[in-house]
Tab-separated table of C-alpha atoms and ligand atoms in Angstrom:
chain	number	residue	atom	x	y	z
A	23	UNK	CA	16.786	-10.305	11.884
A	24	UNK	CA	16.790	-6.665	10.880
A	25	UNK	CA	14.126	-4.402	10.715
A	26	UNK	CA	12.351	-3.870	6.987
A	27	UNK	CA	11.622	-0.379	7.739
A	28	UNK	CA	14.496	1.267	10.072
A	29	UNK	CA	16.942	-1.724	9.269
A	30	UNK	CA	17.883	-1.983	13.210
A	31	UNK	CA	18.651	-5.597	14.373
A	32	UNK	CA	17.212	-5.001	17.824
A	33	UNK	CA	14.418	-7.316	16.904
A	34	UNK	CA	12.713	-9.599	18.691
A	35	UNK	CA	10.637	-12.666	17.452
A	36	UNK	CA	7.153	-12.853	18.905
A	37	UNK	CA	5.739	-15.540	17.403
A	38	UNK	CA	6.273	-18.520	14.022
A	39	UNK	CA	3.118	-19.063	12.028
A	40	UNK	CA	3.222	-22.337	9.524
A	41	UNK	CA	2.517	-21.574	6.264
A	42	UNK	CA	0.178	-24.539	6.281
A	43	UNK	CA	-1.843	-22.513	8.780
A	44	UNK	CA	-2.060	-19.800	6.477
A	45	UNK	CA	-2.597	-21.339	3.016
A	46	UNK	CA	-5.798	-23.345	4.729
A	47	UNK	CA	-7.194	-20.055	6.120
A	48	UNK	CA	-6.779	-18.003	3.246
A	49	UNK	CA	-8.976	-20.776	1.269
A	50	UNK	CA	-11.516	-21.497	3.922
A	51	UNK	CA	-12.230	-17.980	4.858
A	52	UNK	CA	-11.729	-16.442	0.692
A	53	UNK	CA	-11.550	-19.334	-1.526
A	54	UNK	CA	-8.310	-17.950	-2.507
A	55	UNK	CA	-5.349	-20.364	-3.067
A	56	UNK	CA	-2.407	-18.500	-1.868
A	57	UNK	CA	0.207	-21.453	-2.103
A	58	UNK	CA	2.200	-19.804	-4.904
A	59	UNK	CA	2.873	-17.068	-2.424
A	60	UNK	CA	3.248	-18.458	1.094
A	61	UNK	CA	6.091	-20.849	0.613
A	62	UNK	CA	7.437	-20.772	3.994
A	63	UNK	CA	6.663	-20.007	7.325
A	64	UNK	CA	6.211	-16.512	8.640
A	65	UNK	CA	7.799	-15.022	11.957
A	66	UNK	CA	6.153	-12.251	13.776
A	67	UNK	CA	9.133	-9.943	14.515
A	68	UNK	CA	8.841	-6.650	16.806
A	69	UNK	CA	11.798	-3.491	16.239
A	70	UNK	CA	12.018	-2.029	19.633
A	71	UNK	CA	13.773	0.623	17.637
A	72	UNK	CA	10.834	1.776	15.667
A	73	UNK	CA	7.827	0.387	17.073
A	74	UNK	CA	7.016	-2.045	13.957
A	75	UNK	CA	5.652	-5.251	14.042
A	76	UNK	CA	5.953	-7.260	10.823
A	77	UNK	CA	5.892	-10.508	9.197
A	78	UNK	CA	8.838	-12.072	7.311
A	79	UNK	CA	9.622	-15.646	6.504
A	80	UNK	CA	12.096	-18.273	7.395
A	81	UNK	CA	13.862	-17.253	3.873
A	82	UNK	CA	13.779	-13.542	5.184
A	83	UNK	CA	11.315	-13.000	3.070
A	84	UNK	CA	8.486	-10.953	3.103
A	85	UNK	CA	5.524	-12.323	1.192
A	86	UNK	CA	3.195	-9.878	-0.732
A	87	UNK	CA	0.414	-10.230	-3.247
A	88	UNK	CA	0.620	-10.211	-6.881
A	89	UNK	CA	-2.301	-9.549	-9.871
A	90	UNK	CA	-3.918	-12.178	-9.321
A	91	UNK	CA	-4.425	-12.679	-5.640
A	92	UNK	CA	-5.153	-9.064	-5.940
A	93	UNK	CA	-7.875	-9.772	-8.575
A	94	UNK	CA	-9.436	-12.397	-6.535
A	95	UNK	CA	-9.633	-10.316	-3.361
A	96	UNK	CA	-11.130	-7.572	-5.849
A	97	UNK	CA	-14.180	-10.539	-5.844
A	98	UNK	CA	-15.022	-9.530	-2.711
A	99	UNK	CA	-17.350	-6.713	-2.536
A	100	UNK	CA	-15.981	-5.381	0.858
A	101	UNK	CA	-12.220	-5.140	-0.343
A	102	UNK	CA	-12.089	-2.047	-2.152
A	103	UNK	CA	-13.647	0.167	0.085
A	104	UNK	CA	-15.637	3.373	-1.766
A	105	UNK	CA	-14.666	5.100	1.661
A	106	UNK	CA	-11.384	5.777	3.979
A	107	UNK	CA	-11.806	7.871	7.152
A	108	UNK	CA	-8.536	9.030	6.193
A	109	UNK	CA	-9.866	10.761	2.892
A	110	UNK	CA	-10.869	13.332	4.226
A	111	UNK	CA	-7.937	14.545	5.961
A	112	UNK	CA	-5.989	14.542	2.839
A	113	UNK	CA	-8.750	16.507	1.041
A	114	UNK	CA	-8.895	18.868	3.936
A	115	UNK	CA	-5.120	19.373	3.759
A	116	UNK	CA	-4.969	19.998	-0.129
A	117	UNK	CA	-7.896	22.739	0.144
A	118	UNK	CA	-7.277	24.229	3.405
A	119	UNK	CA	-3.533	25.367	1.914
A	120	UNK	CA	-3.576	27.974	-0.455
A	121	UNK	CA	0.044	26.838	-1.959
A	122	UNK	CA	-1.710	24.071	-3.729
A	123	UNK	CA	-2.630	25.472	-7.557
A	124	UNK	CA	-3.838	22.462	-9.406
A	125	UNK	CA	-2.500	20.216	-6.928
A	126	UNK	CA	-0.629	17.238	-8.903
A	127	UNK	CA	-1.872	13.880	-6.524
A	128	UNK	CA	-0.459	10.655	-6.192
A	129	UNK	CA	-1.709	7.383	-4.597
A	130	UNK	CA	-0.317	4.372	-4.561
A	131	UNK	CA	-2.375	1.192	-3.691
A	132	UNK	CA	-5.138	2.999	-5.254
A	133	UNK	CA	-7.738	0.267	-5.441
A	134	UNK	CA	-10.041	1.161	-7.629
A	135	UNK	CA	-9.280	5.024	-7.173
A	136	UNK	CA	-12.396	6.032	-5.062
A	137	UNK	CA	-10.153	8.297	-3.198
A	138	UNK	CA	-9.812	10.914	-6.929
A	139	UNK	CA	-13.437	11.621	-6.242
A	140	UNK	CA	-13.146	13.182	-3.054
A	141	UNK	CA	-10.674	15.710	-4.258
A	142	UNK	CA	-11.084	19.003	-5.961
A	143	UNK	CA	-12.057	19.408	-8.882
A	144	UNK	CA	-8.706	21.514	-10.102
A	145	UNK	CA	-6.410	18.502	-9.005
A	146	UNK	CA	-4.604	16.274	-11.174
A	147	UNK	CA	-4.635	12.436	-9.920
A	148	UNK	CA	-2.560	9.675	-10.502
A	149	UNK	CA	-3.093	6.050	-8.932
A	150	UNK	CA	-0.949	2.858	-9.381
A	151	UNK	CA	-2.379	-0.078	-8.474
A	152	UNK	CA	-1.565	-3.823	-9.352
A	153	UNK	CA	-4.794	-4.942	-9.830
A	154	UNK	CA	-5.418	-4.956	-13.260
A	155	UNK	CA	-9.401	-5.269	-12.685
A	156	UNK	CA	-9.209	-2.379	-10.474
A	157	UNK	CA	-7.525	-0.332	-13.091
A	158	UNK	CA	-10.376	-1.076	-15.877
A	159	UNK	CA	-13.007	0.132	-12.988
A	160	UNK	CA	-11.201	3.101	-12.594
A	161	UNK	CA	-10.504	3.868	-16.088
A	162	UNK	CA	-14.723	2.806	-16.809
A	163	UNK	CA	-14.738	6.246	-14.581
A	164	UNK	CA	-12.155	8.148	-16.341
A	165	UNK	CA	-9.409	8.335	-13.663
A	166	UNK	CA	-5.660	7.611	-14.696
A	167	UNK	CA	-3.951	4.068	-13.314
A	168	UNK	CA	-1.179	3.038	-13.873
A	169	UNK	CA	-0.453	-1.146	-12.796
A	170	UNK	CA	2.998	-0.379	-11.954
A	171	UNK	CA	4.636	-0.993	-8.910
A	172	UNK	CA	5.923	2.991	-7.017
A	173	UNK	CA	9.580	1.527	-7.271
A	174	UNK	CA	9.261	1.561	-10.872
A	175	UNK	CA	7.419	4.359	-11.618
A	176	UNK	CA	9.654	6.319	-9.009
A	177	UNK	CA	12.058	5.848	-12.024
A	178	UNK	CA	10.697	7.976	-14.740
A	179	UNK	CA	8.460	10.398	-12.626
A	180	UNK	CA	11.025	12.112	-10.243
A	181	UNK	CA	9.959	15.425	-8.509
A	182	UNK	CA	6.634	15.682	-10.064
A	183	UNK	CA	3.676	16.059	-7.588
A	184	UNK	CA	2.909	18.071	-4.838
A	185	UNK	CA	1.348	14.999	-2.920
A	186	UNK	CA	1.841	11.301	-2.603
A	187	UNK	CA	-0.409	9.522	-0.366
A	188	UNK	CA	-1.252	5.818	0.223
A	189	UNK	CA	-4.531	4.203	2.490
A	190	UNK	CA	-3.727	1.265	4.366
A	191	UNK	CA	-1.355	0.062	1.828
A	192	UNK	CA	2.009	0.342	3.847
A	193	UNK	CA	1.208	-2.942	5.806
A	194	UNK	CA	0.940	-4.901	2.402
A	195	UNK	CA	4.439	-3.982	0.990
A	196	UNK	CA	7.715	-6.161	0.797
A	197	UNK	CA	10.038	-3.176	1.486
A	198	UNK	CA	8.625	-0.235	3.346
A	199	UNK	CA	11.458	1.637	3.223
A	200	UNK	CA	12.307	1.701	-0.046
A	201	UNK	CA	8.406	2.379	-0.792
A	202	UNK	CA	8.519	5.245	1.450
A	203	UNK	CA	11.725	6.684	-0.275
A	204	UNK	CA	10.093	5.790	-4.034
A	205	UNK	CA	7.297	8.033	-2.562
A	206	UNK	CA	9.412	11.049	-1.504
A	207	UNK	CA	11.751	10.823	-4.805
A	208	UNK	CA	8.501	11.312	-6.949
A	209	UNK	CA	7.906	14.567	-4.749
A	210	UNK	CA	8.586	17.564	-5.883
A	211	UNK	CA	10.946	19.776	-3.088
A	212	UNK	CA	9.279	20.434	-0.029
A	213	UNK	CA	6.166	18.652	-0.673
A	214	UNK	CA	4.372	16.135	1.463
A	215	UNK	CA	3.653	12.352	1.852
A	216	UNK	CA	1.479	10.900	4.077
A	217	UNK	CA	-1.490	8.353	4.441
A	218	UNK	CA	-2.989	5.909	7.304
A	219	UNK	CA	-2.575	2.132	7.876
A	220	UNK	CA	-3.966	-0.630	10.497
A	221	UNK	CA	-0.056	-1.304	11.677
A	222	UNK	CA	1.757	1.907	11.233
B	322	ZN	ZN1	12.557	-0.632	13.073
């Protein structure tokens, strides 16, 4: 099995979860019926290449979320958190360097875009998210979402912003590398991407 984010095959299979597992947890512990979703079996691969560890099922597969089991996570008042320790590195790097006039932001896995109010005030933010209840939150609050995945909006919005950042998103995502790359095509030259998650 090869690698979703360096594409090595120097993988190694540390353990098979069955979906059954999986689908009873998700209900017991968030009353959320994932069966749609997990279909099949997960393995619990490690690159020895790259360092990852990721999930991927017997169909070579890699299961994510869609609206909907987003929405009903967004139930939970814990999910979205108002707060990432990793905020304020970001806003620490846009303000600390004087290149950034009106700094044009992206984030992608925005939740409910608590991250556009720790920025300054002469930045412009844009957040995709596919939560369509995060989106109306957001917008209640007057900050720009877009529920669009970063593949497609990597599409139309080539070399446009100065920053692209995502919070604990990469560890949710089918295809990191071709999320990653979305991310640096929507760059403008020279520009940055970065961002913090539990796996990575
Ligand atoms: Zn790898």
């Amino acid at each position: 099995m090869k690698c979703i984010l360096c594409h090595s095959a120097n993988t190694h299979l540390l353990e098979t979860i069955p979906k059954e597992n999986l689908n009873h947890l998700y209900h017991k512990s968030l009353r959320i019926n994932t069966s749609s979703l997990i279909k099949n079996d997960l393995r619990y691969l490690h690159c020895k290449d790259c360092d990852l560890r990721f999930f991927i099922d017997t169909q070579d597969k890699v299961p994510t979320g869609d609206g909907a089991f987003y929405n009903s996570l967004n139930q939970l008042q814990w999910y979205y958190f108002s707060y990432k320790h990793e905020y304020d590195y970001v806003r620490d790097f846009i303000t600390q360097d004087s290149s950034f006039q009106n700094p044009r932001i992206l984030e992608v896995g925005c939740g409910k875009a608590a991250f556009a109010k720790y920025l300054p005030e002469n930045a412009q933010y844009v957040g995709l998210e596919l939560s369509t209840q995060a989106k109306q939150m957001a917008q209640s609050q007057g900050i720009h979402i877009e529920n669009i995945t970063i593949e497609e909006f990597a599409k139309t919005h080539q070399d446009e912003f100065d920053i692209s950042c995502s919070f604990q998103v990469l560890e949710h995502v089918s295809n990191p590398y071709e999320f990653l790359r979305a991310q640096i095509a929507c760059l403008k030259s020279d520009k940055t991407i970065g961002g913090g998650g539990k796996s990575y």
